[in-house]
Amino acid sequence: MHIPDGYLSPSTCAALYVCSASGWYAALKRIKGRLHTRTIPLVSVFAAFAFVVMMFNVPLPGGTTGHAVGVTVAAIVLGPWGSILAISIALAIQALFFGDGGITTLGANCFNMAVVGSFVAYAVYQAVATRSARTSRRRIFAAGIAGYAAINASALLAAIEFGIQPTFFHDAHGAPLYAPYPLHVAIPAMMLGHLTFAGLAEAAISAGMISYLQKADIGLLGGIKDFPDVRQALSAPAAVSSQGRLWGVVATLMLLTPLGILAAGTAWGEWSAADYAKSERRAQIEASSDRNAAPPAPPAGMKQLSTVWTAPFPNYAPRFIRSAAFGYVMSAMFGVGILLLASLLFKSLLVHSPSGKGPSRVST
Amino acid sequence: MNGYSFIQSTMQGFARAFAKALQSEQAASENGLLQALDPRVRVVGILMMVISVIMCRRLEIIAAMLMLAVVIAVLSRVSMASLAKRVWLVVLGFTGLIALPALFLTPGEPLFAVPWAHAVISVQGLKAAALLVLRVETAATLTTVLVLCTQWAHILKALRSMRLPAEIVTMLAMTHRYIFLLIETANQMFESRQSRTVGTLDGSEQRKMTARTAGVLLGKSIALSHEVYLAMLSRGFHGEVYLLTDFRLHAADYVAITIFAVASGMAIWVGR
């Protein structure tokens, strides 16, 4: 099913590169969003695993053998998005390093096997396995059916890509320029081999692996979210949501600030120099200070310093706002904004963000 | 097929992969034409030639590109025997077999009637089959020459300089590295199983054995990915990837890329 260079026209190759690139972009964004730093080693090693599994000769009924792609197990364990990346990487190395499959047709091969194969395998597996227990035999059956369906869906796509070539790409005398067989020849010819051998190889390896994992390593059947270290990585979104909750609390507290003006008098010790001259305030100071009378005049130092700095919002309310409650909320918002700006400035000074032009920081 | 031959054929496949990798390492270290060029020029130049071969519609132009590919291979000290064994015979066997029925199935002007088969070869069928085989041979020759003459790390750096995302390049590099480790692991598992196999395994047992081996390999791969991840974290990995691309173009590289571009452009223009 690895289409070599020369079987498909340049425009077909370009269109399928665009389709695959969309899948790669979406997959990379999704899986990076879920796994962040764990993505690269997990997908890379899984791609290496898929590559090696593609080399396994799977014995088939009748004494022959076939090769599996490994897309079904990848879709079950990594999910469809992770599977797209892992199988695409394996196919790219086959094409670029081992010369199996073309370079111009890499987009087509990835679209057929990695993108469509992963989604078909995942959808069929989920549909057949439904919510059965991980140890259920139904899951073995589901994996087998999913593998068979995925490989045949990929083969059908490849057959269609072959089959449209002579219709659209031929010379003035009708000679096909690329794959020479029309759809009514290409589809049966391609599907015969896949419905009988390649599909069975993928079904056998998928069902057999799920059966083995049920006995030996059932945790892998729960998908990447159940890997112990990935579970830790997945706590990142939870941290984001708790940060969201924190913002909610801050907003609520800001809205509740008018409650502060319901409290009678001035907080103990927060008196101004002018309060010492007001009899009403003096009585409050005395009442809140265990009946100790306030001095007749403000302390000299306090009087001197009170003129050094005048608050922009005295008593938490700007002068131009008449409603005390609204003034309190405005002051709270202003204060929170100042604190946030200060925090960001402090962070930017202390934490040096990596610059893209620096030397290699990561050695894998 | 008994259990022995089935395991044996898988292990032979592993050995072939190692042999290919070794062959690439050896050829890449030769002092040849392509090896002397900047890897970016090699990758871009050969890629341009492959695209031109795919776009070209005339047999003689594709044949000329094949000759050019052979000249490049000779000047790059690539063994013709290995090229014939690795590319030409394989392509002829596979694509030739696929193209053969096109001689008879493609409708068109009759060229030759095969008396004992009651079949007619058409002009269009002959051209279609020849175009397919020649095009695949030429593209595969060019790709193989590039792969043989360029270290994998240089191909990756060249891809990175062509704006391929750093994450993808890193994944390609890591996958390539661990492929050989996992092949070795799988090989040892098969060897171990083979040494303990007495008599003939039936088909069902063979399939179970293959699936179990793949299952063990999966478990080991996941564990390996965790170890790699921890090692990366210990070296300060925080999700960002940076790669060095310290290539410098010289006068010969500019000349070479010009020749590649002219040859490809002419092939597309003349062969349209």
XYZ file of C-alpha atoms in Angstrom:
636
model
C 0.000 0.000 0.000
C 3.076 2.248 0.104
C 2.593 4.179 -3.135
C 5.977 4.861 -4.799
C 6.881 8.026 -6.704
C 5.529 8.012 -10.242
C 2.125 6.403 -9.684
C 0.269 9.638 -8.933
C 0.205 12.945 -10.801
C 1.786 16.040 -9.230
C -1.618 17.645 -8.629
C -2.919 14.515 -6.866
C 0.221 14.422 -4.734
C -0.133 18.117 -3.871
C -3.819 17.762 -2.941
C -3.089 14.789 -0.685
C -0.148 16.606 0.920
C -2.563 19.398 1.812
C -5.044 16.876 3.279
C -2.307 15.183 5.314
C -0.815 18.498 6.420
C -4.206 19.497 7.831
C -4.284 16.227 9.778
C -0.705 16.695 11.043
C -1.386 20.266 12.117
C -4.577 19.374 13.984
C -2.948 16.290 15.533
C 0.120 18.187 16.685
C -1.974 20.935 18.241
C -4.331 18.538 19.981
C -1.771 16.130 21.345
C 0.580 18.912 22.397
C -2.309 20.540 24.200
C -2.936 17.317 26.096
C 0.568 16.059 26.713
C 2.848 19.059 26.263
C 6.413 17.926 27.009
C 5.540 14.210 26.987
C 4.437 14.353 23.324
C 7.803 14.106 21.607
C 9.251 11.023 23.332
C 5.914 9.188 23.401
C 5.062 9.720 19.734
C 8.661 9.144 18.617
C 9.115 5.840 20.384
C 5.632 4.723 19.352
C 6.500 5.561 15.734
C 9.631 3.425 16.084
C 7.446 0.631 17.481
C 5.007 0.950 14.535
C 7.937 0.874 12.124
C 9.243 -2.372 13.624
C 5.783 -3.957 13.750
C 5.402 -3.184 10.024
C 8.390 -5.483 9.486
C 6.780 -8.423 11.279
C 5.709 -11.259 9.018
C 2.238 -12.142 10.247
C 1.298 -15.761 9.453
C -2.073 -15.999 7.712
C -4.449 -18.887 7.040
C -3.347 -20.775 3.943
C 0.342 -20.773 4.831
C 1.174 -17.307 3.544
C 2.211 -14.209 5.483
C 1.284 -10.530 5.422
C 2.517 -7.277 6.928
C 0.498 -5.202 9.349
C 0.641 -1.411 9.629
C 0.048 -1.204 13.387
C -2.370 1.689 12.965
C -5.136 0.004 14.973
C -3.071 -0.540 18.102
C -1.692 2.992 17.721
C -5.235 4.399 17.521
C -6.392 2.373 20.538
C -3.419 3.229 22.761
C -2.555 6.780 21.609
C -5.979 7.827 20.313
C -6.549 8.876 16.685
C -4.530 12.097 16.879
C -1.472 10.514 18.405
C -1.790 7.657 15.945
C -1.787 10.075 12.981
C 1.548 11.486 14.127
C 3.179 8.180 15.040
C 2.202 6.360 11.834
C 3.109 9.401 9.687
C 6.551 9.602 11.281
C 7.078 5.881 10.682
C 6.005 6.257 7.035
C 8.232 9.304 6.570
C 11.275 7.407 7.828
C 10.413 4.489 5.568
C 10.343 6.879 2.605
C 13.225 9.173 3.517
C 15.657 6.706 5.017
C 14.792 3.278 3.652
C 13.313 4.331 0.309
C 10.033 2.421 0.888
C 7.265 4.582 -0.558
C 7.821 7.761 -2.500
C 8.688 11.256 -1.398
C 6.148 12.978 -3.645
C 3.558 10.385 -2.588
C 4.329 10.636 1.138
C 1.299 12.881 1.585
C -0.912 10.288 -0.085
C 0.519 7.417 1.959
C 0.125 9.350 5.197
C -3.404 10.395 4.317
C -4.460 6.846 3.449
C -2.801 4.946 6.260
C -2.135 7.454 9.041
C -5.024 9.930 8.834
C -7.923 7.866 7.462
C -6.572 4.591 8.867
C -6.344 6.015 12.391
C -9.841 7.474 12.381
C -11.458 4.383 10.865
C -9.649 2.105 13.325
C -10.582 4.265 16.299
C -14.211 4.733 15.264
C -14.807 1.053 14.510
C -13.082 -0.046 17.713
C -15.151 2.354 19.814
C -18.360 1.424 18.024
C -17.876 -2.337 18.444
C -16.273 -2.326 21.883
C -18.818 0.239 23.180
C -18.434 0.384 26.975
C -17.424 -3.205 27.520
C -14.948 -4.020 30.264
C -11.282 -3.825 29.365
C -10.993 -7.544 29.937
C -13.961 -8.349 27.710
C -13.457 -10.607 24.703
C -15.586 -8.111 22.816
C -12.571 -5.789 22.742
C -10.439 -8.429 21.031
C -13.130 -8.825 18.399
C -13.469 -5.035 18.102
C -9.727 -4.616 17.544
C -9.736 -7.297 14.841
C -12.680 -5.721 13.025
C -11.155 -2.253 13.402
C -7.845 -3.418 11.933
C -9.549 -5.105 9.023
C -11.733 -2.052 8.332
C -8.855 0.435 8.654
C -6.565 -1.368 6.229
C -9.314 -1.876 3.692
C -10.434 1.751 3.960
C -6.848 2.844 3.334
C -6.525 0.423 0.411
C -9.804 1.633 -1.075
C -8.570 5.219 -0.950
C -5.300 4.221 -2.615
C -7.281 2.353 -5.281
C -9.434 5.421 -5.937
C -6.311 7.581 -6.188
C -4.872 5.115 -8.714
C -8.178 4.768 -10.539
C -8.713 8.455 -11.224
C -5.267 8.894 -12.806
C -6.058 7.642 -16.365
C -9.297 9.639 -16.413
C -7.663 12.959 -15.620
C -4.060 12.501 -16.702
C -3.429 11.152 -20.207
C -1.711 12.401 -23.343
C -3.374 13.572 -26.554
C -3.602 9.988 -27.812
C -5.198 8.647 -24.647
C -2.117 6.994 -23.133
C -2.281 7.185 -19.325
C 0.583 9.198 -17.865
C 0.571 7.738 -14.366
C -1.148 4.692 -12.806
C -2.696 3.193 -15.950
C -5.790 1.377 -14.662
C -9.233 2.982 -14.376
C -11.407 2.671 -11.274
C -13.202 -0.501 -12.421
C -9.820 -2.264 -12.663
C -7.865 -0.546 -9.890
C -10.442 -1.073 -7.133
C -10.942 -4.854 -7.545
C -7.218 -5.410 -8.111
C -6.253 -3.469 -5.001
C -9.034 -4.736 -2.770
C -8.506 -8.391 -3.606
C -5.129 -8.430 -1.901
C -6.251 -6.342 1.045
C -9.567 -8.044 1.724
C -7.775 -11.385 1.824
C -4.202 -10.882 3.089
C -3.238 -7.408 4.310
C -6.562 -6.832 6.099
C -6.277 -10.179 7.825
C -2.696 -9.445 8.884
C -3.756 -6.179 10.539
C -6.806 -7.863 12.094
C -4.682 -10.726 13.466
C -1.973 -8.505 14.940
C -4.518 -6.034 16.399
C -6.753 -8.679 17.984
C -3.758 -10.686 19.178
C -2.104 -7.666 20.761
C -5.275 -6.596 22.557
C -5.686 -10.149 23.842
C -2.094 -10.107 25.086
C -2.440 -6.658 26.677
C -5.617 -7.751 28.498
C -3.540 -10.384 30.270
C -0.192 -8.653 30.593
C -0.541 -4.870 30.548
C -4.182 -3.874 30.748
C -3.313 -0.288 31.657
C -2.336 0.415 28.062
C -5.909 -0.301 26.929
C -7.140 2.767 28.763
C -5.251 4.985 26.342
C -2.533 7.512 27.041
C -4.510 9.229 29.773
C -3.954 6.164 31.978
C -0.160 6.061 31.651
C 1.233 6.947 35.095
C 3.507 9.738 33.891
C 0.987 11.047 31.385
C -1.579 11.316 34.162
C 0.798 13.752 35.796
C 1.156 15.674 32.544
C -2.615 15.739 32.182
C -2.887 17.582 35.474
C -1.771 20.681 33.574
C -5.287 21.447 32.275
C -6.579 20.906 35.829
C -4.114 23.516 37.015
C -5.452 25.860 34.372
C -9.009 25.304 35.547
C -8.015 25.907 39.173
C -6.393 29.127 37.992
C -9.742 29.943 36.386
C -11.468 29.334 39.700
C -8.965 31.632 41.386
C -9.878 34.407 38.952
C -13.544 33.811 39.784
C -12.830 34.252 43.497
C -10.877 37.459 42.835
C -13.726 38.870 40.742
C -16.281 37.977 43.441
C -14.192 39.615 46.138
C -13.872 42.745 44.005
C -17.638 42.878 43.627
C -18.108 42.337 47.351
C -15.840 45.228 48.335
C -18.784 47.574 49.136
C -19.318 45.362 52.205
C -16.304 47.145 53.625
C -18.199 50.396 53.985
C -20.824 48.698 56.145
C -18.289 48.389 58.930
C -18.615 51.217 61.441
C -15.748 53.580 62.086
C -12.115 53.322 61.051
C -10.001 50.223 61.378
C -7.882 50.287 64.539
C -4.584 52.065 63.963
C -5.524 53.468 60.565
C -6.313 56.926 61.851
C -5.265 60.052 60.069
C -3.843 63.223 61.674
C -7.160 65.006 61.045
C -9.064 62.379 63.096
C -7.476 63.645 66.302
C -9.241 66.976 65.876
C -12.746 65.462 65.480
C -14.585 64.630 68.692
C -16.608 61.849 67.059
C -13.423 60.112 65.854
C -11.709 60.647 69.226
C -14.613 58.852 70.883
C -14.244 55.937 68.415
C -10.474 55.747 69.071
C -11.097 55.684 72.811
C -13.814 53.034 72.506
C -11.715 50.765 70.347
C -8.535 51.257 72.425
C -9.713 49.681 75.670
C -10.990 53.045 76.988
C -7.626 54.749 76.654
C -8.131 58.337 75.573
C -6.452 59.519 72.434
C -3.697 62.168 72.814
C -4.981 65.754 72.423
C -2.955 66.283 69.239
C -1.628 63.924 66.633
C 1.993 62.742 67.171
C 4.481 65.145 65.620
C 5.974 62.559 63.251
C 2.534 61.525 62.038
C 1.549 65.114 61.414
C 4.741 65.739 59.468
C 4.503 62.629 57.307
C 0.777 63.016 56.556
C 1.538 65.777 54.103
C 4.278 63.907 52.204
C 1.937 61.693 50.182
C -1.737 62.173 49.410
C -3.595 59.074 48.280
C -5.218 59.385 44.863
C -8.317 57.608 46.163
C -8.699 58.768 49.762
C -10.877 56.389 51.801
C -10.969 54.056 48.799
C -13.227 56.346 46.809
C -12.177 58.839 44.139
C -13.485 62.315 44.778
C -15.352 62.503 41.475
C -17.521 59.458 42.316
C -20.334 60.155 44.634
C -21.497 56.605 45.309
C -19.275 55.167 48.034
C -20.054 51.552 47.019
C -19.173 52.157 43.368
C -16.062 54.014 44.435
C -15.018 51.013 46.535
C -15.397 48.656 43.533
C -13.460 51.069 41.306
C -10.683 51.255 43.871
C -10.574 47.454 44.144
C -10.301 47.039 40.361
C -7.612 49.688 40.163
C -5.670 48.090 42.994
C -5.881 44.578 41.467
C -4.750 45.949 38.111
C -1.709 47.631 39.689
C -0.813 44.396 41.504
C -1.131 42.318 38.326
C 1.095 44.697 36.381
C 3.667 44.636 39.147
C 3.597 40.817 39.233
C 4.077 40.543 35.487
C 6.944 43.008 35.583
C 8.537 41.129 38.460
C 8.156 37.795 36.591
C 9.657 39.176 33.403
C 12.651 40.443 35.355
C 13.246 37.200 37.212
C 12.282 34.545 34.657
C 14.161 34.724 31.383
C 11.988 33.337 28.630
C 13.923 31.270 26.067
C 14.795 33.060 22.899
C 14.346 31.241 19.641
C 17.805 32.182 18.454
C 19.720 30.527 21.213
C 21.811 27.416 20.827
C 20.408 23.930 21.100
C 18.989 23.560 24.561
C 17.501 20.168 24.127
C 19.357 17.060 23.474
C 17.044 14.164 23.043
C 5.019 -22.413 6.509
C 6.491 -23.733 9.728
C 7.365 -21.644 12.710
C 11.048 -21.646 11.852
C 10.756 -20.117 8.355
C 8.216 -17.562 9.527
C 10.499 -16.320 12.299
C 13.465 -16.559 9.980
C 11.876 -14.341 7.337
C 11.058 -11.661 9.914
C 14.618 -11.758 11.227
C 15.952 -11.528 7.685
C 13.867 -8.380 7.258
C 15.517 -6.936 10.373
C 18.951 -7.841 9.031
C 18.141 -6.141 5.710
C 17.151 -2.939 7.538
C 20.464 -2.942 9.409
C 22.342 -3.628 6.168
C 20.602 -0.718 4.441
C 21.442 1.615 7.306
C 25.060 0.481 7.303
C 25.283 0.885 3.535
C 23.976 4.457 3.859
C 26.531 5.274 6.562
C 29.361 3.941 4.421
C 28.270 5.649 1.202
C 27.673 8.943 3.011
C 31.281 8.989 4.213
C 32.738 8.615 0.683
C 34.379 11.580 -1.058
C 31.957 11.945 -3.925
C 30.097 14.657 -5.772
C 26.936 14.787 -3.686
C 28.791 14.280 -0.425
C 30.838 17.417 -1.128
C 27.731 19.572 -1.467
C 25.820 21.276 1.293
C 23.092 18.872 2.525
C 20.420 21.493 1.832
C 21.548 21.703 -1.782
C 21.477 17.914 -2.041
C 17.983 17.604 -0.585
C 16.483 20.515 -2.500
C 18.281 19.645 -5.746
C 17.289 15.973 -5.753
C 13.759 16.882 -4.672
C 13.511 19.278 -7.637
C 14.684 16.514 -9.968
C 12.163 14.024 -8.553
C 9.354 16.549 -9.012
C 10.479 17.263 -12.561
C 10.461 13.523 -13.314
C 6.909 13.284 -11.981
C 5.815 16.280 -14.063
C 7.571 15.208 -17.255
C 5.355 13.525 -19.861
C 7.916 12.428 -22.433
C 9.703 9.095 -22.255
C 12.996 10.295 -23.741
C 13.250 13.157 -21.259
C 12.620 10.828 -18.320
C 15.239 8.458 -19.762
C 17.677 11.395 -19.913
C 16.922 12.167 -16.250
C 17.636 8.534 -15.383
C 20.983 8.806 -17.141
C 21.706 11.992 -15.201
C 20.799 10.203 -11.966
C 23.203 7.389 -12.854
C 25.966 9.908 -13.603
C 25.359 11.580 -10.236
C 25.461 8.146 -8.565
C 28.755 7.242 -10.269
C 30.350 10.575 -9.386
C 29.123 10.120 -5.830
C 30.802 6.694 -5.689
C 27.576 4.792 -5.215
C 28.016 1.158 -6.180
C 26.101 0.333 -9.366
C 25.662 -3.236 -8.134
C 23.983 -2.109 -4.946
C 21.837 0.365 -6.882
C 20.763 -2.385 -9.288
C 20.010 -4.779 -6.436
C 18.363 -2.240 -4.183
C 16.403 -0.224 -6.753
C 16.380 -1.267 -10.383
C 15.582 -4.964 -10.016
C 13.108 -4.391 -7.182
C 11.233 -1.707 -9.135
C 11.317 -3.767 -12.313
C 9.936 -6.783 -10.469
C 7.181 -4.903 -8.661
C 6.171 -2.034 -10.934
C 6.966 -4.050 -14.053
C 4.519 -6.703 -12.924
C 1.874 -4.075 -12.197
C 2.466 -2.345 -15.554
C 2.412 -5.523 -17.638
C -1.387 -5.884 -17.985
C -1.570 -2.234 -19.082
C -0.002 -3.314 -22.380
C -3.171 -5.233 -23.185
C -5.825 -3.489 -21.118
C -5.202 0.057 -22.320
C -7.466 0.782 -25.280
C -5.869 2.384 -28.355
C -4.166 1.844 -31.633
C -3.107 -1.844 -32.067
C 0.657 -2.335 -32.231
C 1.266 -6.039 -31.901
C -0.993 -9.075 -31.636
C 0.151 -11.901 -29.391
C -1.118 -14.928 -31.346
C -1.149 -17.581 -28.614
C -2.805 -15.318 -26.075
C -5.363 -13.703 -28.393
C -4.344 -10.353 -27.003
C -3.300 -7.103 -28.619
C -0.684 -4.713 -27.321
C -1.703 -1.122 -27.962
C 0.587 1.835 -28.630
C -1.016 3.661 -25.741
C -0.615 0.621 -23.491
C 3.078 0.337 -24.313
C 3.645 4.016 -23.631
C 1.679 3.890 -20.373
C 3.626 0.867 -19.103
C 6.986 2.310 -20.184
C 6.205 5.698 -18.634
C 5.235 4.112 -15.322
C 8.269 1.832 -15.066
C 10.755 4.441 -16.240
C 9.339 7.164 -14.030
C 9.346 4.962 -10.924
C 12.890 3.730 -11.705
C 14.182 7.291 -12.145
C 12.500 8.714 -9.050
C 13.587 5.740 -6.913
C 17.176 6.007 -8.212
C 17.348 9.700 -7.354
C 15.846 9.155 -3.895
C 18.149 6.245 -3.134
C 21.235 8.149 -4.275
C 20.249 11.014 -1.973
C 19.615 8.659 0.955
C 22.878 6.806 0.369
C 24.981 9.960 0.086
C 23.523 11.898 2.995
C 23.704 11.179 6.686
C 20.303 11.020 8.310
C 21.215 13.851 10.678
C 22.053 16.052 7.686
C 18.770 15.228 5.955
C 16.965 16.265 9.116
C 18.883 19.517 9.398
C 18.188 20.240 5.756
C 14.473 19.604 6.360
C 14.611 21.935 9.342
C 16.189 24.652 7.231
C 13.247 24.161 4.840
C 10.951 25.314 7.687
C 9.695 21.898 8.774
C 8.557 22.365 12.419
C 11.292 21.628 14.955
C 9.007 19.196 16.813
C 8.546 17.078 13.687
C 12.283 17.069 12.957
C 13.024 16.053 16.546
C 10.459 13.262 16.374
C 11.965 11.999 13.109
C 15.417 11.993 14.697
C 14.270 10.205 17.845
C 12.205 7.670 15.941
C 15.127 6.831 13.695
C 17.368 6.373 16.728
C 14.989 4.052 18.562
C 13.999 2.035 15.504
C 17.330 0.242 15.647
C 17.060 -0.363 19.376
C 13.565 -1.817 18.980
C 14.621 -3.902 15.961
C 17.431 -5.342 18.071
C 14.995 -6.005 20.932
C 12.476 -7.695 18.619
C 15.254 -9.687 16.997
C 16.396 -10.985 20.369
C 12.821 -11.945 21.278
C 12.414 -13.870 18.032
C 15.815 -15.516 18.464
C 14.899 -16.499 21.969
C 11.588 -17.943 20.806
C 13.204 -19.722 17.900
C 15.772 -21.376 20.145
C 12.951 -22.747 22.287
C 10.777 -23.960 19.409
C 10.776 -27.669 18.775
C 8.666 -29.115 15.993
C 6.119 -27.204 13.955
C 3.836 -24.461 15.212
C 0.362 -24.364 13.727
C -0.933 -21.158 12.124
C -2.944 -20.053 15.135
C 0.029 -20.496 17.464
C 2.264 -18.581 15.041
C -0.170 -15.645 14.997
C -0.444 -15.670 18.791
C 3.313 -15.697 19.076
C 3.699 -12.748 16.717
C 1.027 -10.774 18.525
C 2.569 -11.526 21.931
C 5.961 -10.402 20.695
C 4.413 -7.203 19.365
C 2.601 -6.740 22.696
C 5.808 -7.124 24.702
C 7.521 -4.724 22.316
C 4.718 -2.212 22.857
C 5.100 -2.420 26.635
C 8.851 -1.978 26.314
C 8.359 0.963 23.935
C 6.073 2.781 26.351
C 8.522 2.159 29.206
C 11.356 3.367 26.974
C 9.456 6.524 26.073
C 9.032 7.220 29.799
C 12.756 6.768 30.409
C 13.584 9.026 27.465
C 11.144 11.600 28.789
C 12.743 11.593 32.238
C 16.198 11.900 30.669
C 14.987 14.848 28.600
C 13.511 16.505 31.681
C 16.760 16.006 33.548
C 18.543 17.880 30.752
C 16.182 20.794 31.094
C 13.547 19.994 28.473
C 10.502 22.221 28.896
C 8.592 21.640 25.682
C 10.552 23.895 23.377
C 12.851 22.424 20.755
C 15.859 24.171 19.241
C 18.069 22.714 16.560
C 21.350 23.964 15.242
C 21.599 24.456 11.505
C 25.176 25.473 11.017
C 25.546 24.789 7.288
C 27.304 27.298 5.055
C 26.881 27.535 1.316
C 30.015 27.707 -0.807
C 30.521 28.628 -4.463
C 30.232 24.981 -5.523
C 26.860 24.741 -3.781
C 25.516 27.713 -5.712
C 26.757 26.196 -8.963
C 25.225 22.823 -8.069
C 21.825 24.215 -7.126
C 21.809 26.205 -10.362
C 22.547 23.044 -12.352
C 19.831 21.128 -10.477
C 17.346 23.942 -11.096
C 18.209 24.279 -14.782
C 18.070 20.517 -15.375
C 14.734 20.208 -13.573
C 13.286 23.264 -15.266
C 14.343 22.046 -18.695
C 12.907 18.583 -18.032
C 9.578 20.112 -17.081
C 9.596 22.573 -19.990
C 10.703 20.170 -22.715
C 8.808 17.209 -21.317
C 5.484 18.965 -20.862
